[in-house]
Amino acid sequence: MVEKILANLEKSNCVTDNTFLQAVSEVLTSLEPIVKTDSRYEQFAILERLVTPDRVIQFKVQWLDDNNHVHINNGYRIQFNNSLGPYKGGLRFHPSVTTGVLKFLAFEQIFKNALTGLPIGGAKGGSDFDPKGKSDFEIMRFCRAFMRELYPYIGARVDVPAGDIGVGSREIGYLFGEYKRITHQYDGVLSGKPYAFGGSLMRPQATGYGVVYFAREMLSQELQETLEGKVCTVSGAGNVAIHTIEKLQQLGAIVVTCSDSDGTIYDPRGIDLTVVRELKENGRRLSLAGYADQIPGSVYTQKSDYPNGAHAVWNTSCFAAFPCATQNELTLIDAQNLIKNGCVAVVEGANMPTEPEAIALLQRESVLFSPGKASNAGGVAVSEFEMSQNASMEKWDFDKVDRKLDELMRQIYKRVSLTAKEYDRERNFVDGANIAAFKRVAEAMILEGV
Ligand code: NDP
């Protein structure tokens, strides 16, 4: 018992996670050419202020399982920067959640939200709670306990959380219900709500569809190519991966892989999404091994069977690759394998899924590389559309949201590629995204004063 408590404390207190430094270092490297171009950046200490969160909120979440046993988890909300609008960013429920992981995600969110051109600041939150294997009532009790601690810090004009890994519309529904019971307010305090009460049509699809709209535009402008008939690889089997696969298939691409935390499916005839959904949607989170049992000709590779830090999902011949699972899931060896197998574009659906050395290699070898903060911004954009609809009590139809999403992803691509060109970094969409976003946030920070 004592050992278990100490191990948990060690996990949540020691800084073994370098993802925040990784994210900051990537951004600051991109910004080198422009920080000297405007003396106000130094005068207003913009960089120092930008890498320091406004507030890190941590709380205890106490809840009862179905056998009335008490459980304790850590809950967090990192409100990083609200220069452009109310704090906005998802909640992640996963055992790997620590302050470090959430700081990286909240920091990235500032830039992603700025790239949308919409009035939203950057935040992220979540818990080290593991939803896997929990009953619906346990999820509900956990969400209610989490909101009891979080509610004083959020509000429709203050901070508007949404979903992320382990948090979909079911969890958002329970969180919203508890917020309403406590505050008696029926407002747009959370996005990603079920459509039945204030959710936006297309929010579940938005991140994945947006990733593919971005890819379509980038391939058309840079290579005069389309996705039709092309073999694509996708990692993950959650919200972002499923909707990326769905849109790729609608555009005529052949998606041959998906993956989860335990392994990868390769299906040369194209992933059957109905089977993936049966295994993964509505909180089921069953192993993808079940896919190979149902679909003859498909192959399941257990993660632990794959050697040397490489991942089976990236060792397949493909035209374009879409990492849509989690951070640092595409390593240097994976990038070498992708290049060897003829991949021409890597389009990130997840947040920071590609390791820095892998990005550098892909860029050196002229593989088009789009960072998640640009290509996965469709999710937060449609969340902002949901906030607009809630504020005006309107409901937009599916086609309207879809058209606006497509247009917004094209604009993000344009903003990122033009900025890259302007600063002599043609086709470097990492630098283009970081510089374009930084200029917008920095200007607001300067105008708002210290
Ligand atoms: P989900 O919880 O719906 O799905 C995550 C998927 O990734 C699951 O299939 C999970 O497997 C798998 N996964 C988790 N860890 C690993 C791993 N180490 N290796 C391989 N697969 C893994 O989350 P989302 O789809 O919402 O999020 C995916 C990514 O997209 C995250 O980086 C998130 O931050 C980012 N994102 C999400 C947005 C959204 O709107 N939801 C918006 C923008 C970015 P298993 O089933 O075994 O748990």
Coordinates of C-alpha atoms and ligand atoms in Angstrom, one line a residue:
M1 CA 0.0 0.0 0.0
V2 CA 2.7 2.5 1.1
E3 CA 4.8 1.6 -2.0
K4 CA 1.8 2.2 -4.3
I5 CA 1.2 5.6 -2.8
L6 CA 4.9 6.5 -3.1
A7 CA 5.0 5.4 -6.7
N8 CA 2.0 7.4 -7.6
L9 CA 3.4 10.5 -5.9
E10 CA 6.7 10.0 -7.6
K11 CA 4.9 9.8 -11.0
S12 CA 2.9 13.0 -10.5
N13 CA 5.7 15.0 -8.9
C14 CA 8.9 14.3 -10.7
V15 CA 9.7 16.0 -13.9
T16 CA 10.5 13.0 -16.1
D17 CA 8.6 14.4 -19.0
N18 CA 10.4 16.6 -21.4
T19 CA 7.6 17.3 -23.8
F20 CA 7.1 20.9 -22.6
L21 CA 10.7 21.7 -23.2
Q22 CA 10.5 19.9 -26.6
A23 CA 7.6 22.1 -27.7
V24 CA 9.1 25.3 -26.4
S25 CA 12.5 24.6 -28.0
E26 CA 10.8 23.9 -31.4
V27 CA 8.9 27.2 -31.3
L28 CA 11.8 29.3 -30.1
T29 CA 14.1 27.9 -32.8
S30 CA 11.5 28.9 -35.4
L31 CA 11.3 32.4 -34.0
E32 CA 15.0 33.2 -34.1
P33 CA 14.8 35.1 -37.4
I34 CA 12.1 37.4 -36.3
V35 CA 12.7 38.3 -32.6
K36 CA 15.2 40.9 -33.6
T37 CA 13.0 42.4 -36.2
D38 CA 10.8 44.3 -33.7
S39 CA 12.4 45.9 -30.6
R40 CA 9.0 45.7 -28.8
Y41 CA 9.4 41.9 -28.4
E42 CA 12.4 42.4 -26.1
Q43 CA 11.0 45.5 -24.5
F44 CA 7.8 43.7 -23.5
A45 CA 9.6 40.5 -22.6
I46 CA 7.3 38.7 -25.0
L47 CA 9.2 35.4 -25.2
E48 CA 9.7 35.0 -21.5
R49 CA 6.0 35.8 -20.9
L50 CA 4.9 33.5 -23.7
V51 CA 6.6 30.4 -22.2
T52 CA 5.2 31.0 -18.7
P53 CA 1.7 29.9 -18.0
D54 CA -0.7 32.4 -16.6
R55 CA -1.9 29.8 -14.1
V56 CA -1.5 26.1 -13.2
I57 CA -4.5 24.8 -11.3
Q58 CA -4.2 21.4 -9.6
F59 CA -6.9 19.7 -7.6
K60 CA -7.8 16.4 -6.0
V61 CA -10.5 14.3 -7.6
Q62 CA -12.2 11.9 -5.2
W63 CA -14.7 9.4 -6.5
L64 CA -16.4 6.0 -5.8
D65 CA -16.2 3.0 -8.0
D66 CA -19.2 0.6 -8.5
N67 CA -18.1 -1.3 -5.4
N68 CA -18.0 1.8 -3.3
H69 CA -14.2 1.9 -3.1
V70 CA -12.7 5.3 -2.9
H71 CA -10.3 6.5 -5.6
I72 CA -8.1 9.6 -5.8
N73 CA -6.8 11.2 -9.0
N74 CA -5.0 14.4 -9.8
G75 CA -7.0 17.0 -11.8
Y76 CA -5.4 19.9 -13.6
R77 CA -6.2 23.0 -15.7
I78 CA -3.4 25.0 -17.2
Q79 CA -4.5 28.4 -18.4
F80 CA -1.5 29.4 -20.5
N81 CA -2.4 32.6 -22.4
N82 CA -5.6 34.5 -23.0
S83 CA -4.3 37.4 -25.1
L84 CA -6.5 36.6 -28.0
G85 CA -9.7 35.4 -26.2
P86 CA -11.0 33.2 -23.5
Y87 CA -8.8 30.2 -22.6
K88 CA -9.7 27.3 -24.8
G89 CA -8.3 23.7 -25.1
G90 CA -9.3 20.1 -24.4
L91 CA -9.3 17.9 -21.3
R92 CA -7.3 14.7 -21.4
F93 CA -8.1 11.6 -19.2
H94 CA -5.2 9.2 -19.5
P95 CA -2.8 7.7 -16.9
S96 CA 0.2 9.4 -18.6
V97 CA -1.2 12.9 -17.7
T98 CA 1.1 15.1 -15.7
T99 CA 1.7 18.8 -15.3
G100 CA 4.5 18.5 -17.9
V101 CA 2.3 16.9 -20.6
L102 CA -0.5 19.4 -20.1
K103 CA 1.9 22.3 -20.2
F104 CA 3.2 21.2 -23.5
L105 CA -0.3 20.7 -24.8
A106 CA -1.5 24.1 -23.5
F107 CA 1.5 25.9 -24.9
E108 CA 0.9 24.3 -28.4
Q109 CA -2.7 25.3 -28.1
I110 CA -1.9 29.0 -27.9
F111 CA -0.3 28.8 -31.4
K112 CA -2.9 26.5 -32.9
N113 CA -5.7 28.7 -31.7
A114 CA -3.9 31.8 -33.1
L115 CA -3.6 30.2 -36.5
T116 CA -7.3 29.7 -36.8
G117 CA -7.7 33.5 -36.8
L118 CA -10.5 33.1 -34.2
P119 CA -10.7 34.9 -30.8
I120 CA -9.5 32.1 -28.5
G121 CA -6.6 31.8 -26.1
G122 CA -4.7 28.6 -25.1
A123 CA -5.3 26.2 -22.2
K124 CA -5.4 22.4 -21.5
G125 CA -6.4 20.2 -18.7
G126 CA -7.2 16.7 -17.6
S127 CA -6.5 14.0 -15.2
D128 CA -4.4 10.9 -14.7
F129 CA -7.7 8.9 -14.4
D130 CA -7.7 5.9 -16.7
P131 CA -11.1 5.4 -18.4
K132 CA -10.2 2.0 -19.8
G133 CA -12.4 -0.7 -18.2
K134 CA -14.5 1.7 -16.2
S135 CA -18.3 1.3 -16.2
D136 CA -20.5 4.1 -17.5
F137 CA -21.5 5.0 -14.0
E138 CA -17.9 5.1 -12.9
I139 CA -17.1 7.5 -15.7
M140 CA -20.1 9.6 -14.7
R141 CA -19.1 9.7 -11.0
F142 CA -15.5 10.6 -12.0
C143 CA -16.7 13.4 -14.3
R144 CA -18.9 14.9 -11.7
A145 CA -16.2 14.8 -9.1
F146 CA -13.8 16.4 -11.6
M147 CA -16.2 19.2 -12.4
R148 CA -16.9 19.9 -8.7
E149 CA -13.3 21.0 -8.4
L150 CA -12.9 22.7 -11.8
Y151 CA -16.1 24.8 -12.1
P152 CA -14.8 27.9 -10.2
Y153 CA -12.1 28.5 -12.8
I154 CA -14.1 28.2 -16.1
G155 CA -16.9 30.1 -17.8
A156 CA -18.2 30.9 -21.3
R157 CA -16.1 34.1 -21.4
V158 CA -13.3 32.8 -19.1
D159 CA -12.2 29.3 -20.1
V160 CA -14.0 26.8 -22.3
P161 CA -12.7 23.3 -22.1
A162 CA -13.4 20.6 -24.7
G163 CA -12.5 16.9 -25.3
D164 CA -9.1 15.2 -26.0
I165 CA -7.8 11.7 -25.4
G166 CA -10.3 9.8 -23.2
V167 CA -12.8 12.7 -23.3
G168 CA -15.6 12.5 -25.9
S169 CA -19.2 13.8 -26.0
R170 CA -20.2 11.3 -23.3
E171 CA -17.7 12.8 -20.8
I172 CA -18.5 16.3 -21.9
G173 CA -22.2 15.6 -21.3
Y174 CA -21.6 14.4 -17.7
L175 CA -19.2 17.4 -17.0
F176 CA -21.8 19.9 -18.4
G177 CA -24.6 18.3 -16.3
E178 CA -22.6 18.7 -13.1
Y179 CA -21.6 22.3 -14.0
K180 CA -25.3 23.2 -14.6
R181 CA -26.4 21.6 -11.3
I182 CA -23.8 23.5 -9.3
T183 CA -24.0 26.9 -11.0
H184 CA -27.6 26.9 -12.4
Q185 CA -26.1 28.4 -15.6
Y186 CA -27.0 27.0 -19.0
D187 CA -24.2 28.5 -21.1
G188 CA -21.5 27.6 -23.5
V189 CA -18.9 26.7 -20.8
L190 CA -17.8 23.5 -22.6
S191 CA -17.6 22.6 -26.2
G192 CA -17.9 19.2 -27.8
K193 CA -21.3 18.8 -26.1
P194 CA -23.8 16.2 -27.6
Y195 CA -26.0 17.8 -30.3
A196 CA -29.1 17.1 -28.1
F197 CA -28.1 20.1 -25.9
G198 CA -26.0 22.8 -27.5
G199 CA -23.4 20.8 -29.3
S200 CA -22.4 21.7 -32.9
L201 CA -23.1 19.4 -35.8
M202 CA -19.7 18.1 -37.1
R203 CA -17.7 18.7 -33.9
P204 CA -17.0 14.9 -33.6
Q205 CA -15.7 14.8 -37.2
A206 CA -14.1 18.3 -37.2
T207 CA -10.5 17.5 -36.2
G208 CA -10.1 14.5 -38.6
Y209 CA -11.9 16.0 -41.5
G210 CA -9.9 19.2 -41.0
V211 CA -6.7 17.2 -41.2
V212 CA -7.7 15.8 -44.5
Y213 CA -8.9 19.2 -45.9
F214 CA -5.5 20.6 -44.9
A215 CA -3.7 17.7 -46.6
R216 CA -5.7 18.0 -49.8
E217 CA -4.9 21.7 -50.1
M218 CA -1.2 21.2 -49.3
L219 CA -0.8 18.4 -51.8
S220 CA -2.7 20.3 -54.5
Q221 CA -0.7 23.5 -54.1
E222 CA 2.7 22.0 -53.5
L223 CA 2.7 18.9 -55.7
Q224 CA -0.5 19.3 -57.9
E225 CA -1.5 15.9 -56.5
T226 CA -4.8 14.6 -55.1
L227 CA -5.6 11.9 -52.6
E228 CA -7.7 9.8 -54.9
G229 CA -6.5 6.2 -55.3
K230 CA -3.5 6.9 -53.0
V231 CA -2.4 4.5 -50.3
C232 CA -2.3 6.3 -46.9
T233 CA -1.3 5.2 -43.4
V234 CA -3.1 6.4 -40.2
S235 CA -2.1 5.7 -36.6
G236 CA -4.6 5.7 -33.7
A237 CA -8.1 4.4 -33.6
G238 CA -9.9 7.2 -31.6
N239 CA -11.8 10.2 -32.5
V240 CA -9.2 11.9 -34.7
A241 CA -8.0 8.7 -36.4
I242 CA -11.5 7.4 -37.2
H243 CA -12.6 10.7 -38.8
T244 CA -9.3 11.1 -40.7
I245 CA -9.8 7.7 -42.2
E246 CA -13.5 8.4 -43.0
K247 CA -12.7 11.6 -44.9
L248 CA -9.7 10.0 -46.7
Q249 CA -11.9 7.2 -47.8
Q250 CA -14.6 9.6 -49.0
L251 CA -11.9 11.3 -51.1
G252 CA -11.0 7.9 -52.7
A253 CA -7.8 7.2 -50.7
I254 CA -7.0 3.6 -49.6
V255 CA -6.2 3.7 -45.9
V256 CA -4.3 0.5 -45.0
T257 CA -3.4 1.0 -41.3
C258 CA -4.7 2.1 -37.9
S259 CA -3.3 1.4 -34.4
D260 CA -3.9 1.7 -30.7
S261 CA -1.7 1.6 -27.6
D262 CA -1.1 -2.1 -28.0
G263 CA -0.7 -2.7 -31.7
T264 CA -1.2 -2.0 -35.3
I265 CA -3.6 -3.3 -38.0
Y266 CA -2.5 -3.6 -41.6
D267 CA -5.3 -4.3 -44.0
P268 CA -4.2 -4.1 -47.7
R269 CA -7.8 -3.9 -49.0
G270 CA -8.5 -0.8 -46.9
I271 CA -9.5 -0.4 -43.3
D272 CA -13.1 -1.4 -42.6
L273 CA -14.3 1.5 -40.3
T274 CA -17.4 -0.3 -39.2
V275 CA -15.3 -2.9 -37.4
V276 CA -12.9 -0.3 -35.9
R277 CA -16.0 1.7 -34.6
E278 CA -17.5 -1.5 -33.1
L279 CA -14.2 -2.1 -31.2
K280 CA -13.5 1.5 -30.2
E281 CA -16.5 3.9 -30.1
N282 CA -18.8 4.7 -27.2
G283 CA -16.2 4.2 -24.6
R284 CA -15.5 0.6 -25.6
R285 CA -11.8 0.8 -26.2
L286 CA -11.4 -2.9 -27.0
S287 CA -8.1 -4.2 -28.5
L288 CA -7.6 -3.9 -32.3
A289 CA -6.5 -7.5 -32.2
G290 CA -10.2 -8.2 -32.6
Y291 CA -10.1 -6.6 -36.1
A292 CA -7.8 -9.3 -37.5
D293 CA -10.1 -12.0 -36.0
Q294 CA -12.9 -10.6 -38.1
I295 CA -11.3 -9.5 -41.3
P296 CA -9.4 -12.2 -43.3
G297 CA -6.2 -10.9 -44.9
S298 CA -5.6 -8.3 -42.3
V299 CA -2.5 -8.5 -40.0
Y300 CA -2.3 -7.5 -36.4
T301 CA 1.2 -6.6 -35.0
Q302 CA 1.6 -6.4 -31.2
K303 CA 3.6 -3.3 -30.3
S304 CA 6.0 -5.2 -28.0
D305 CA 6.9 -7.5 -31.0
Y306 CA 8.2 -4.5 -33.0
P307 CA 12.0 -3.8 -32.6
N308 CA 14.3 -0.8 -32.0
G309 CA 11.8 2.0 -31.3
A310 CA 10.2 1.6 -34.7
H311 CA 6.4 1.3 -35.1
A312 CA 4.7 -1.1 -37.5
V313 CA 2.3 1.5 -38.6
W314 CA 5.0 3.6 -40.3
N315 CA 6.8 0.7 -42.0
T316 CA 4.4 0.3 -44.9
S317 CA 4.6 1.6 -48.4
C318 CA 2.4 4.8 -48.6
F319 CA 1.9 8.1 -50.4
A320 CA 1.0 10.0 -47.2
A321 CA 1.1 9.3 -43.5
F322 CA -1.2 10.7 -40.8
P323 CA -0.1 10.3 -37.2
C324 CA -3.3 10.6 -35.2
A325 CA -2.7 8.9 -31.8
T326 CA -0.4 10.7 -29.4
Q327 CA 2.9 12.6 -28.8
N328 CA 6.3 11.3 -30.0
E329 CA 4.8 8.3 -31.8
L330 CA 6.8 8.8 -35.0
T331 CA 10.5 8.4 -34.3
L332 CA 13.7 8.9 -36.4
I333 CA 13.6 5.2 -37.5
D334 CA 10.0 5.6 -38.5
A335 CA 10.8 8.6 -40.6
Q336 CA 13.6 6.6 -42.3
N337 CA 11.2 3.8 -43.0
L338 CA 8.6 6.2 -44.4
I339 CA 11.1 7.8 -46.8
K340 CA 12.4 4.4 -47.8
N341 CA 8.8 3.4 -48.6
G342 CA 8.1 6.4 -50.8
C343 CA 6.0 8.6 -48.5
V344 CA 5.7 12.2 -49.9
A345 CA 3.8 13.9 -47.0
V346 CA 3.4 13.6 -43.3
V347 CA 0.3 15.4 -42.0
E348 CA 0.0 15.5 -38.2
G349 CA -3.5 14.8 -36.7
A350 CA -2.3 14.3 -33.1
N351 CA -0.4 17.0 -31.1
M352 CA 3.4 16.7 -31.6
P353 CA 3.4 13.1 -32.7
T354 CA 6.7 13.4 -34.6
E355 CA 10.0 13.6 -32.8
P356 CA 12.2 16.6 -33.6
E357 CA 15.0 14.4 -35.3
A358 CA 12.3 12.8 -37.4
I359 CA 10.9 16.2 -38.5
A360 CA 14.4 17.4 -39.4
L361 CA 15.0 14.3 -41.6
L362 CA 11.6 14.5 -43.3
Q363 CA 12.2 18.2 -44.1
R364 CA 15.8 17.5 -45.4
E365 CA 14.4 14.8 -47.7
S366 CA 11.7 17.2 -49.0
V367 CA 8.8 15.2 -47.6
L368 CA 6.0 17.7 -47.0
F369 CA 5.5 18.0 -43.3
S370 CA 2.6 19.7 -41.6
P371 CA 2.7 20.3 -37.8
G372 CA -0.4 19.4 -35.8
K373 CA -0.9 23.0 -34.6
A374 CA -1.8 23.8 -38.3
S375 CA -3.3 20.6 -39.6
N376 CA -5.4 19.6 -36.6
A377 CA -6.8 23.0 -35.8
G378 CA -10.1 22.2 -37.3
G379 CA -11.3 20.7 -34.0
V380 CA -10.8 23.8 -32.0
A381 CA -12.2 25.9 -34.8
V382 CA -15.5 24.0 -34.8
S383 CA -15.5 24.3 -31.0
E384 CA -15.3 28.1 -31.5
F385 CA -18.2 27.8 -33.9
E386 CA -20.1 25.9 -31.2
M387 CA -19.4 28.8 -28.8
S388 CA -20.7 31.3 -31.4
Q389 CA -23.9 29.2 -31.9
N390 CA -24.4 28.9 -28.1
A391 CA -24.0 32.7 -27.6
S392 CA -26.4 33.5 -30.4
M393 CA -28.8 30.6 -29.7
E394 CA -28.4 29.5 -33.4
K395 CA -28.0 26.1 -34.9
W396 CA -26.0 25.7 -38.1
D397 CA -26.6 22.7 -40.4
F398 CA -24.0 20.1 -41.1
D399 CA -23.1 21.5 -44.6
K400 CA -22.6 25.0 -43.3
V401 CA -20.2 23.9 -40.6
D402 CA -18.4 21.6 -43.1
R403 CA -18.0 24.4 -45.7
K404 CA -16.7 26.8 -43.0
L405 CA -14.3 24.2 -41.8
D406 CA -12.9 23.5 -45.3
E407 CA -12.5 27.2 -45.9
L408 CA -10.8 27.7 -42.6
M409 CA -8.3 24.9 -43.2
R410 CA -7.4 26.3 -46.6
Q411 CA -6.8 29.7 -44.9
I412 CA -4.5 28.1 -42.3
Y413 CA -2.5 26.4 -45.1
K414 CA -2.2 29.7 -46.9
R415 CA -1.2 31.7 -43.8
V416 CA 1.4 29.1 -42.9
S417 CA 2.9 28.7 -46.4
L418 CA 2.9 32.4 -47.2
T419 CA 4.6 33.2 -43.8
A420 CA 7.2 30.5 -44.5
K421 CA 8.0 32.1 -47.9
E422 CA 8.1 35.6 -46.5
Y423 CA 10.8 34.5 -44.0
D424 CA 12.8 32.5 -46.6
R425 CA 11.7 29.2 -45.2
E426 CA 9.7 28.0 -48.2
R427 CA 7.9 24.7 -47.5
N428 CA 8.9 24.8 -43.9
F429 CA 5.4 24.7 -42.4
V430 CA 6.8 24.3 -38.9
D431 CA 8.5 27.7 -39.0
G432 CA 5.6 29.2 -41.0
A433 CA 3.1 28.1 -38.4
N434 CA 5.1 29.2 -35.4
I435 CA 6.0 32.6 -36.9
A436 CA 2.4 33.4 -38.1
A437 CA 0.9 32.4 -34.8
F438 CA 3.5 34.2 -32.7
K439 CA 3.1 37.5 -34.6
R440 CA -0.6 37.5 -33.8
V441 CA -0.3 36.6 -30.1
A442 CA 2.7 38.9 -29.6
E443 CA 0.8 41.9 -31.1
A444 CA -2.1 41.3 -28.7
M445 CA 0.2 41.0 -25.7
I446 CA 2.0 44.2 -26.6
L447 CA -1.3 46.1 -27.1
E448 CA -2.7 44.8 -23.8
G449 CA 0.3 46.0 -21.8
V450 CA 2.1 44.2 -19.0
Ligands
NDP1 P1 -8.9 9.3 -28.4 O1 -8.9 9.0 -26.9 O2 -10.2 9.3 -29.0 O3 -8.0 8.2 -29.2 C1 -6.6 8.1 -29.0 C2 -6.2 6.9 -29.8 O4 -4.8 6.8 -29.8 C3 -6.7 5.6 -29.1 O5 -7.0 4.7 -30.2 C4 -5.5 5.1 -28.3 O6 -5.4 3.7 -28.2 C5 -4.4 5.6 -29.3 N1 -3.1 5.7 -28.5 C6 -2.9 6.3 -27.3 N2 -1.6 6.2 -27.0 C7 -1.0 5.5 -28.0 C8 0.3 5.1 -28.3 N3 1.3 5.3 -27.4 N4 0.5 4.4 -29.5 C9 -0.5 4.1 -30.3 N5 -1.7 4.5 -30.1 C10 -2.0 5.2 -29.0 O7 -8.2 10.7 -28.6 P2 -8.3 11.7 -29.8 O8 -8.4 10.9 -31.1 O9 -9.2 12.7 -29.5 O10 -6.8 12.3 -29.8 C11 -5.7 11.8 -30.5 C12 -4.7 12.9 -30.7 O11 -5.2 14.0 -31.4 C13 -4.1 13.5 -29.4 O12 -2.8 13.9 -29.6 C14 -4.9 14.7 -29.2 O13 -4.3 15.7 -28.3 C15 -5.0 15.2 -30.6 N6 -6.1 16.2 -30.9 C16 -7.4 15.8 -30.6 C17 -8.5 16.7 -30.9 C18 -9.9 16.3 -30.8 O14 -10.7 17.1 -31.2 N7 -10.2 15.2 -30.1 C19 -8.2 18.0 -31.4 C20 -6.8 18.2 -31.8 C21 -5.8 17.3 -31.4 P3 -6.3 2.9 -27.1 O15 -7.6 2.7 -27.8 O16 -5.6 1.7 -26.8 O17 -6.5 3.8 -25.9

